[in-house]
Coordinates of C-alpha atoms in Angstrom, one line a residue:
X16 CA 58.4 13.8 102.8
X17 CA 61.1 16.9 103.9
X18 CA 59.7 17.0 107.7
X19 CA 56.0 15.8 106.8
X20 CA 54.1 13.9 109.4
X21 CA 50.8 13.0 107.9
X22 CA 48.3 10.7 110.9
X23 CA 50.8 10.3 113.4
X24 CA 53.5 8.5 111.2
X25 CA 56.8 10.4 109.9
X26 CA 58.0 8.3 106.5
X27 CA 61.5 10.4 106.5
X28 CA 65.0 9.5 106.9
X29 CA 67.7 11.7 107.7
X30 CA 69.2 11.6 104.4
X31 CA 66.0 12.7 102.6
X32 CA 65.6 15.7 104.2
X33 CA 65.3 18.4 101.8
X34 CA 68.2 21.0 101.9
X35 CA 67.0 24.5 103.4
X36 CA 65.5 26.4 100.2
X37 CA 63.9 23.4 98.5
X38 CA 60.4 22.3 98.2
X39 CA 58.7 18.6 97.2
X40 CA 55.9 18.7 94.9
X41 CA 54.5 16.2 93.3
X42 CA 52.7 16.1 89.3
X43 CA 49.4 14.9 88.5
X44 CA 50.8 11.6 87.8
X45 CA 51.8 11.2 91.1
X46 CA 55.7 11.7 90.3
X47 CA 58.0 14.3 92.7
X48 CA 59.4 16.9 91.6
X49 CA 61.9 19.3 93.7
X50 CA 61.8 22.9 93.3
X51 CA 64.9 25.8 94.5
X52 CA 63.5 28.9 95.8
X53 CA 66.6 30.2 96.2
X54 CA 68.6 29.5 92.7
X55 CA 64.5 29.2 90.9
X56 CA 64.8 25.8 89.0
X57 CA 63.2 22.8 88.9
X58 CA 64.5 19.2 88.8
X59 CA 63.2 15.3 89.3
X60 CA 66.2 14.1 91.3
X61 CA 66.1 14.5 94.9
X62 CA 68.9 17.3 96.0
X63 CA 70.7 15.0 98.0
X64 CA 70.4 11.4 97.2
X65 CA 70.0 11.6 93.9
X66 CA 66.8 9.5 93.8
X67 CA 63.5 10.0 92.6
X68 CA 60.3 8.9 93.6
X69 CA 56.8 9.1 93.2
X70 CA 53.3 9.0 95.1
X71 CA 51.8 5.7 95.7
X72 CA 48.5 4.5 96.6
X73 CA 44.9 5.9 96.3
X74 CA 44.0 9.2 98.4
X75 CA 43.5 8.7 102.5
X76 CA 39.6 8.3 102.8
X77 CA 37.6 11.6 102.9
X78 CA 40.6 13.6 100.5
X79 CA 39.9 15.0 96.9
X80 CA 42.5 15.9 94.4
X81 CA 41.1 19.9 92.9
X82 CA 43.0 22.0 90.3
X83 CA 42.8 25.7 91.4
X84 CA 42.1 28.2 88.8
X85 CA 46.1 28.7 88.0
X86 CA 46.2 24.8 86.6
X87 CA 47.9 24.0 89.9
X88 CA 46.5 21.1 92.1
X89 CA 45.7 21.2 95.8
X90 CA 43.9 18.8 98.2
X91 CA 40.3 18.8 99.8
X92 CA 39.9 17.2 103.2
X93 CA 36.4 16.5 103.8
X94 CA 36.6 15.1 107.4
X95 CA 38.4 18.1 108.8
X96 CA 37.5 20.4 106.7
X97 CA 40.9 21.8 105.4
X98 CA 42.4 22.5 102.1
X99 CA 46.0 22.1 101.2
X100 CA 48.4 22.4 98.4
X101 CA 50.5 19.4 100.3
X102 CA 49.7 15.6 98.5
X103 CA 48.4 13.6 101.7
X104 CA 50.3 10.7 100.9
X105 CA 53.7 12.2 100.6
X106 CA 54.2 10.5 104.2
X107 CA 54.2 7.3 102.7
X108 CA 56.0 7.8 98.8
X109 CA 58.5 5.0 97.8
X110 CA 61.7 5.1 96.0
X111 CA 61.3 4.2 92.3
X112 CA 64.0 1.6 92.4
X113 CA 65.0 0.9 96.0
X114 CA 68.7 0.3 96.4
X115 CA 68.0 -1.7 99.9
X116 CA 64.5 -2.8 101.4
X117 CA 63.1 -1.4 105.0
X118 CA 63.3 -3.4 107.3
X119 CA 61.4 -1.0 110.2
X120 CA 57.6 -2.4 111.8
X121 CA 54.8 -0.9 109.2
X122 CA 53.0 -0.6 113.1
X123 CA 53.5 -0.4 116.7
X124 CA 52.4 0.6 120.2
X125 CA 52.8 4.0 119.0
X126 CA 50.2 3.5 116.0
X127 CA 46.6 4.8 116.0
X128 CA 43.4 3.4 114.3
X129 CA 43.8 6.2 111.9
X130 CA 46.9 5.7 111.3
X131 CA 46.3 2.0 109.9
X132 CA 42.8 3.5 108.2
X133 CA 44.7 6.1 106.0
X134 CA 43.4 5.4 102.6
X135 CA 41.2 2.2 103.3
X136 CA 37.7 3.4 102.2
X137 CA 35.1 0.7 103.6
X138 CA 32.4 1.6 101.8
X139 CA 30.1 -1.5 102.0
X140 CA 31.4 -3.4 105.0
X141 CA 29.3 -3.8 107.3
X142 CA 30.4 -4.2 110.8
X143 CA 28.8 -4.4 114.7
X144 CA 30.8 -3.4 117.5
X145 CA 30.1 -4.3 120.6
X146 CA 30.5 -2.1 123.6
X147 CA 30.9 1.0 121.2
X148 CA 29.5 3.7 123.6
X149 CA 32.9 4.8 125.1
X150 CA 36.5 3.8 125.5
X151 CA 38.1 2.1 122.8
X152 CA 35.0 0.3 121.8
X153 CA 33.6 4.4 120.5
X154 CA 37.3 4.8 118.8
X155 CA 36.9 1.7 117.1
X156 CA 33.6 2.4 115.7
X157 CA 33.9 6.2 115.1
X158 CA 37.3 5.0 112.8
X159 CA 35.4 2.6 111.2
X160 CA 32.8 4.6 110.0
X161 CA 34.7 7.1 109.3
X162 CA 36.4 5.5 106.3
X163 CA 32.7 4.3 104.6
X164 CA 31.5 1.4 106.8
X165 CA 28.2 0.9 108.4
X166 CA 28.7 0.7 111.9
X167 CA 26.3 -0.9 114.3
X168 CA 26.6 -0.1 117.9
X169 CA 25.8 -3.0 120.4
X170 CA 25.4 -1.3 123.3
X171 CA 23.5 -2.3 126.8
X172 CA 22.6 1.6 127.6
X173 CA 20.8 2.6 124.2
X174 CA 21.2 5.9 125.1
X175 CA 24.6 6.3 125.4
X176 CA 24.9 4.2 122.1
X177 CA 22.8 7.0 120.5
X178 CA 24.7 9.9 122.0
X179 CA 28.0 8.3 120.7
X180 CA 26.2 7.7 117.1
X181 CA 25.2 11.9 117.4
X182 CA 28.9 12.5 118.2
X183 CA 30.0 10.1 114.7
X184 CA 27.3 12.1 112.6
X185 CA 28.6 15.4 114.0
X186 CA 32.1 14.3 113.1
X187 CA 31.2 13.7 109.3
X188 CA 27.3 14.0 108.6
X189 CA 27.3 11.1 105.7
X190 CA 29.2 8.4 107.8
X191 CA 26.7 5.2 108.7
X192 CA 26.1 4.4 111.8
X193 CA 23.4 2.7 114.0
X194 CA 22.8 1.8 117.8
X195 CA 20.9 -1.5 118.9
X196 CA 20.4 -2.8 122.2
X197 CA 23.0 -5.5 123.4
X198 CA 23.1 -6.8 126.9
X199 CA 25.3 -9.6 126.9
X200 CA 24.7 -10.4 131.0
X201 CA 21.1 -11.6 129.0
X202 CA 21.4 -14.9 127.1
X203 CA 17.8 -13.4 126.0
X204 CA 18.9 -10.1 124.8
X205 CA 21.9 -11.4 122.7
X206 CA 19.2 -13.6 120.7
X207 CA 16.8 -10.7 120.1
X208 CA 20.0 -8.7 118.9
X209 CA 20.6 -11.5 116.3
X210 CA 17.1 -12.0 115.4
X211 CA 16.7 -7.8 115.0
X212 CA 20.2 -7.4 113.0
X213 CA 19.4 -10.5 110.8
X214 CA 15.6 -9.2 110.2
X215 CA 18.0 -5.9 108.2
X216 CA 19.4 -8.4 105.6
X217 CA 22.5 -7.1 105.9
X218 CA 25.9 -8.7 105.7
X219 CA 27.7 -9.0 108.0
X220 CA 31.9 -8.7 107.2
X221 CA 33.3 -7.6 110.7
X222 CA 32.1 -8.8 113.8
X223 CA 33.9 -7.1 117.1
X224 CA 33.7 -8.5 120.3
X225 CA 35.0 -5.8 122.4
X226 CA 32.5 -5.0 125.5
X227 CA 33.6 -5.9 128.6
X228 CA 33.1 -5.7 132.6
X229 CA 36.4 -5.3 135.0
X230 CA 36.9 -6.1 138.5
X231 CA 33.1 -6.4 138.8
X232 CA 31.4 -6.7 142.4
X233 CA 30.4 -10.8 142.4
X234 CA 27.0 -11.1 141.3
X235 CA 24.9 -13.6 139.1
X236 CA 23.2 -12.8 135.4
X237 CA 19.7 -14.0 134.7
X238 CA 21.1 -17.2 133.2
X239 CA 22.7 -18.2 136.9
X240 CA 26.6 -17.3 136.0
X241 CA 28.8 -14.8 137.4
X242 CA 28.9 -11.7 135.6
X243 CA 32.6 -11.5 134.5
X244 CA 32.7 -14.8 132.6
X245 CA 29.1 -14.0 131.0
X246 CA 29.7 -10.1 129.7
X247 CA 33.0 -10.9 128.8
X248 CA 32.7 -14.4 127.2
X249 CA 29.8 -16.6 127.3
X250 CA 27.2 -13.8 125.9
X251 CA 29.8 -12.9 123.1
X252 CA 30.2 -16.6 122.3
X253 CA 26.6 -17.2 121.7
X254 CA 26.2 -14.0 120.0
X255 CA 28.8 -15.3 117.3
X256 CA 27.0 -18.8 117.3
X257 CA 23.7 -17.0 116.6
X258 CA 25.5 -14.6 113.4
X259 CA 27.9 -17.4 112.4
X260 CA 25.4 -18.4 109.2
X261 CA 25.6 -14.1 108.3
X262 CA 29.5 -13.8 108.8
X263 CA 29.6 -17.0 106.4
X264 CA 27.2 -16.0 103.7
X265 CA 30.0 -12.8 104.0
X266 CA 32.7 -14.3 103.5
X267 CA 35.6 -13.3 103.7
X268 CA 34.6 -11.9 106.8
X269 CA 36.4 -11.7 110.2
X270 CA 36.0 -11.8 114.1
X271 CA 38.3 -10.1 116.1
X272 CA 38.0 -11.3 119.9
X273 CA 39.7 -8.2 122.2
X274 CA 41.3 -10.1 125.1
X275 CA 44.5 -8.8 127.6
X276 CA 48.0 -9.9 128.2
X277 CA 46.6 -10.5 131.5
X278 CA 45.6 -13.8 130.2
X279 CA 49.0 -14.9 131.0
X280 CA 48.6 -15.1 134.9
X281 CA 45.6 -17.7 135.3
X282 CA 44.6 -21.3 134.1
X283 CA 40.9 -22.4 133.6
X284 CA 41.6 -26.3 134.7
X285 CA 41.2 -28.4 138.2
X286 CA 44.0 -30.1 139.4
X287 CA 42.6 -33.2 137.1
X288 CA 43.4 -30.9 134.3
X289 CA 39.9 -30.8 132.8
X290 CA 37.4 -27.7 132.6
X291 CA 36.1 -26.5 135.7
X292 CA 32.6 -24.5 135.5
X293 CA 33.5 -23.5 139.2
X294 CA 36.7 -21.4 138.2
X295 CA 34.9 -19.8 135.5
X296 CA 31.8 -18.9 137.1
X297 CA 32.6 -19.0 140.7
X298 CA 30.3 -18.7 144.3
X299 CA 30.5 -15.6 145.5
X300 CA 33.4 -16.7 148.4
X301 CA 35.5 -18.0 146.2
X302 CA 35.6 -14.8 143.5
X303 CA 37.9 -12.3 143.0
X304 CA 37.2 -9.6 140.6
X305 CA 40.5 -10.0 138.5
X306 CA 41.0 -13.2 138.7
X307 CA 37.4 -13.5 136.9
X308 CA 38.8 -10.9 134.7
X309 CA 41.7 -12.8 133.3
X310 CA 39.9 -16.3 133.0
X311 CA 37.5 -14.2 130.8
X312 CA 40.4 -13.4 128.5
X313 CA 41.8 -16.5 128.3
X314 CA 38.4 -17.9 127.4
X315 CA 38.5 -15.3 124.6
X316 CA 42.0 -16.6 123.0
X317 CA 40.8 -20.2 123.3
X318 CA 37.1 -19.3 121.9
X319 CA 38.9 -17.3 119.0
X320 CA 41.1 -20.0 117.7
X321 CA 38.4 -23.0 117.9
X322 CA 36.4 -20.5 116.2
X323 CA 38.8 -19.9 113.5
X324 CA 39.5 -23.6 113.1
X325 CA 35.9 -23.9 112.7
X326 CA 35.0 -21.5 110.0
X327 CA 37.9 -20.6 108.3
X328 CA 37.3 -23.4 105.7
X329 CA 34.2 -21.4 104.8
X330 CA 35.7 -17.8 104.6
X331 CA 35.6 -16.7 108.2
X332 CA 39.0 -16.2 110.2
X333 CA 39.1 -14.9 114.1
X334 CA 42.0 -13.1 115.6
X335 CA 42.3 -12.1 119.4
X336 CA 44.1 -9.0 120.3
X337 CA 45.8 -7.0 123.6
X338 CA 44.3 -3.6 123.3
X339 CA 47.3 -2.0 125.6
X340 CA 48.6 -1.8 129.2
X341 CA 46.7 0.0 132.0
X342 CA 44.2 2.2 129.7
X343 CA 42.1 4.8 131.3
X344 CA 38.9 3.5 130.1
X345 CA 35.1 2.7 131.8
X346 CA 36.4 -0.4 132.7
X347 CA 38.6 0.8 135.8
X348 CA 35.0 2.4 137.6
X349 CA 34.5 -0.3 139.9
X350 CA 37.9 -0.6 141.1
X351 CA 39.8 1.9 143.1
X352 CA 42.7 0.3 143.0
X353 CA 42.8 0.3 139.5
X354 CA 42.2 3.9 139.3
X355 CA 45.0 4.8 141.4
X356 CA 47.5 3.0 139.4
X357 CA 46.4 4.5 136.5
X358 CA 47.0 7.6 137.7
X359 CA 50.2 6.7 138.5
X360 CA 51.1 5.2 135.3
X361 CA 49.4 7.4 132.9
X362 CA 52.3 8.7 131.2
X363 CA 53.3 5.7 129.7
X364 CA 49.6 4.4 128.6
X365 CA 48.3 4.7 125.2
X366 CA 45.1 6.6 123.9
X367 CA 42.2 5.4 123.3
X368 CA 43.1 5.5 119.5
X369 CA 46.0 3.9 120.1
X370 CA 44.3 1.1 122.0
X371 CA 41.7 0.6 119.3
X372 CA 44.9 0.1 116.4
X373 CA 45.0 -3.4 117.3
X374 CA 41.4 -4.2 116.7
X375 CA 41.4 -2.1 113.3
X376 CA 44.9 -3.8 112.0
X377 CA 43.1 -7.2 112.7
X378 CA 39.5 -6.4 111.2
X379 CA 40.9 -4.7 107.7
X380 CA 44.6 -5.3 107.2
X381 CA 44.8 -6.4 103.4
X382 CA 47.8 -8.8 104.9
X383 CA 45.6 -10.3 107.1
X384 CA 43.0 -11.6 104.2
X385 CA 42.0 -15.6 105.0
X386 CA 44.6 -15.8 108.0
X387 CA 43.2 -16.2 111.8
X388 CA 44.0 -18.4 114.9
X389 CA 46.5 -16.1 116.2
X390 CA 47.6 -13.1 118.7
X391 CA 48.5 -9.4 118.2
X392 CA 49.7 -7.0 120.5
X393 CA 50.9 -3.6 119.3
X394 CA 50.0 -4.6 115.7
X395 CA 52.7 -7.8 115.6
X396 CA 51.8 -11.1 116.3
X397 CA 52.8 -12.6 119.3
X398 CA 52.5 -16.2 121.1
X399 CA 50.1 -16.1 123.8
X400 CA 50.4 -18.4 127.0
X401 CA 50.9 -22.2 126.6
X402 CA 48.0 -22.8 127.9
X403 CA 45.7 -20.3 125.3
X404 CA 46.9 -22.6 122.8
X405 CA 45.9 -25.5 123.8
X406 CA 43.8 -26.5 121.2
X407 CA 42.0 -29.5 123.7
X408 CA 41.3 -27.1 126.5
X409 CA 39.7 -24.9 123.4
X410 CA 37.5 -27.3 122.1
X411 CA 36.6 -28.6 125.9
X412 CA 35.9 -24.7 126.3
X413 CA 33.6 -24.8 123.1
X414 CA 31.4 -27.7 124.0
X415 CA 30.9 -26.6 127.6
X416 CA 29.8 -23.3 126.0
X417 CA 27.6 -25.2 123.9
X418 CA 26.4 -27.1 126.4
X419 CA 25.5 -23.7 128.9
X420 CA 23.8 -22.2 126.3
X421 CA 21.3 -25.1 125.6
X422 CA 20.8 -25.8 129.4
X423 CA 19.2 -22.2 129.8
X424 CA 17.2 -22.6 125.6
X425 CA 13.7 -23.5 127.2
X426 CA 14.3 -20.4 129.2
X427 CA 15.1 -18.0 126.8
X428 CA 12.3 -20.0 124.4
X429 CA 9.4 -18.9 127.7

């Protein structure tokens, strides 16, 4: 601990830190010790509160414990190639017997998909990401496999998907990655990325629905719907219908649904208060690039809790998340409004491994095992609008989906 930061995180109090002279070190057993330069002993109890403590949990993913030819141990770090006579998970060592329990956030706004990862190894889990080229979408694959999963990369442009696998395998050679085609403006193209993913046999424990167009110029998909609502909804709703028998032969497996606080500003309902097909997937007078974008988001929310409702009983939960406020990402190229506020607020954004924390604290969180139906932002839960939790609207939502979908299956059968 002393003045250790170890991923981004910083485990010490005031009163813990280590009186000038002294040194932490920990035993093979994983209990500290506390050595004086200055007066040369050795004791168990901390200097200055008396306590002692020892070294929980299993190494951070990548790290090997060596003994050095004096009998003394020291640390490998695989990833980043490093070597260090410092335990790794001295950021994160608990009192033996507590006198009062900590009450601060395990995560927040601050957090990064590392930081959540440190020693989770996923070795087995296999998870697709969509929209994993760049942005947050690359952070959240490239942490993912990282720590031992398979990643697949569901990507539109192939070649970019393949550049950002090459940039993974450069990373760590042995990490598990793959790039498949994915254009979710094609009802088509999602099935043949179902039928080519199930033809691997794989499981399937993670599915993210990340990809996603902003403040698009109007136009219409193959299927006849405007862009926004397809990319960002529709074409990741029927991908999740057409996977939904993998994710449950999974199970537990999990669906995290990335959505936006801007949510909040826009309802999906005529003044009758049912569904209207024209709000989501407007003419081309009546659009407006954001607006599309936030009905998009709210159709996330509501797809994410009918869809937890649905399979949960069977092992499959869904989350939704807020990624973070004004991100410099893709996403702002065909806006330039959006690019100039950026700019402006840029000092007060988050990274993209920041932005990607969410997504990771929803799709492996041991805490978050068989729970779904809900909202994070910055790693806490919140309550989304009224309206997002609707649970009629959801369902209305579900079976229009359906209901789109089958209208346009003799076309995508031809």
């Amino acid at each position: 601990m002393a003045a250790l930061k170890y991923a981004g995180l910083d485990d010490t109090d005031s009163e813990d830190e280590l009186p000038p002279g002294w040194e932490e070190r920990s035993t093979k057993d994983g209990w500290l010790y506390y050595a004086n330069h200055i007066e040369e002993k050795t004791q168990w109890e901390h200097p200055k509160t008396g306590k002692r403590k020892r070294v929980v949990g299993d190494l951070p993913y990548g790290w090997e414990q060596e003994t050095d030819e004096n009998g003394h141990l020291y640390f490998v770090d695989h990833l980043n190639k490093r070597t260090t006579y410092l335990d790794p998970r001295l950021a994160f060592t608990v009192d033996d017997n507590p006198s009062k329990p900590s009450t601060r956030q395990k995560y927040d706004g601050n957090t990064t998909a590392i930081d959540i990862l440190q020693g989770c190894d996923l070795t087995g889990k296999v998870v697709i990401v969509t929209g994993a080229n760049s942005g947050i979408g690359f952070e959240t694959a490239r942490s993912l496999a990282l720590h031992g999963a398979l990643v697949v990369l569901a990507c539109r442009n192939v070649a970019r998907a393949t550049e950002a696998m090459r940039k993974i395998l450069d990373e760590w050679h042995k990490a598990k990655v793959e790039a498949m085609t994915l254009d979710l403006s094609s009802l088509r193209s999602v099935q043949r990325f179902a039928e080519a993913f199930k033809a691997k046999n794989l499981p399937l424990h993670i599915l993210i629905c990340n990809a996603g167009v902003f403040a698009s110029p109007w136009t219409l998909t193959a299927d006849d719907l405007e862009s926004t609502f397809q990319v960002n909804y529709l074409g990741h709703f029927h991908l999740v219908q057409l996977l939904q028998d993998v994710l449950r032969q999974s199970a537990p497996a999990r669906v995290v649904m990335v959505s936006s606080e801007s949510h909040r500003f826009t309802d999906i309902k005529d003044t009758s208060g049912k569904l209207d097909l024209n709000l989501l997937s407007p003419s081309k007078s009546e659009y407006w690039g954001m607006l599309a974008y936030n009905r998009s988001k709210l159709c996330n929310i509501l797809f994410s809790n009918e869809l937890n409702r649905r399979l949960s009983p069977y092992g499959v939960t869904s989350n939704a998340v807020h990624p973070g406020n004004m991100m410099y990402s893709a996403l702002h190229r065909n806006w330039w409004v959006y690019t100039l506020l950026f700019t402006l607020a840029r000092p007060f954004t988050k990274s993209m491994q920041q932005g990607a924390a969410t997504t990771i604290y929803c799709a492996t969180t041991p805490e978050l095992e068989s729970l779904g139906g809900m909202y994070f932002n910055n790693c806490c839960r919140c309550l989304p609008s009224q309206e997002a939790q609707n649970e009629v609207t959801a369902a209305a939502l579900w079976e229009l989906s359906e209901r789109l979908v089958q209208e346009r299956a003799g076309r995508l059968a031809n």
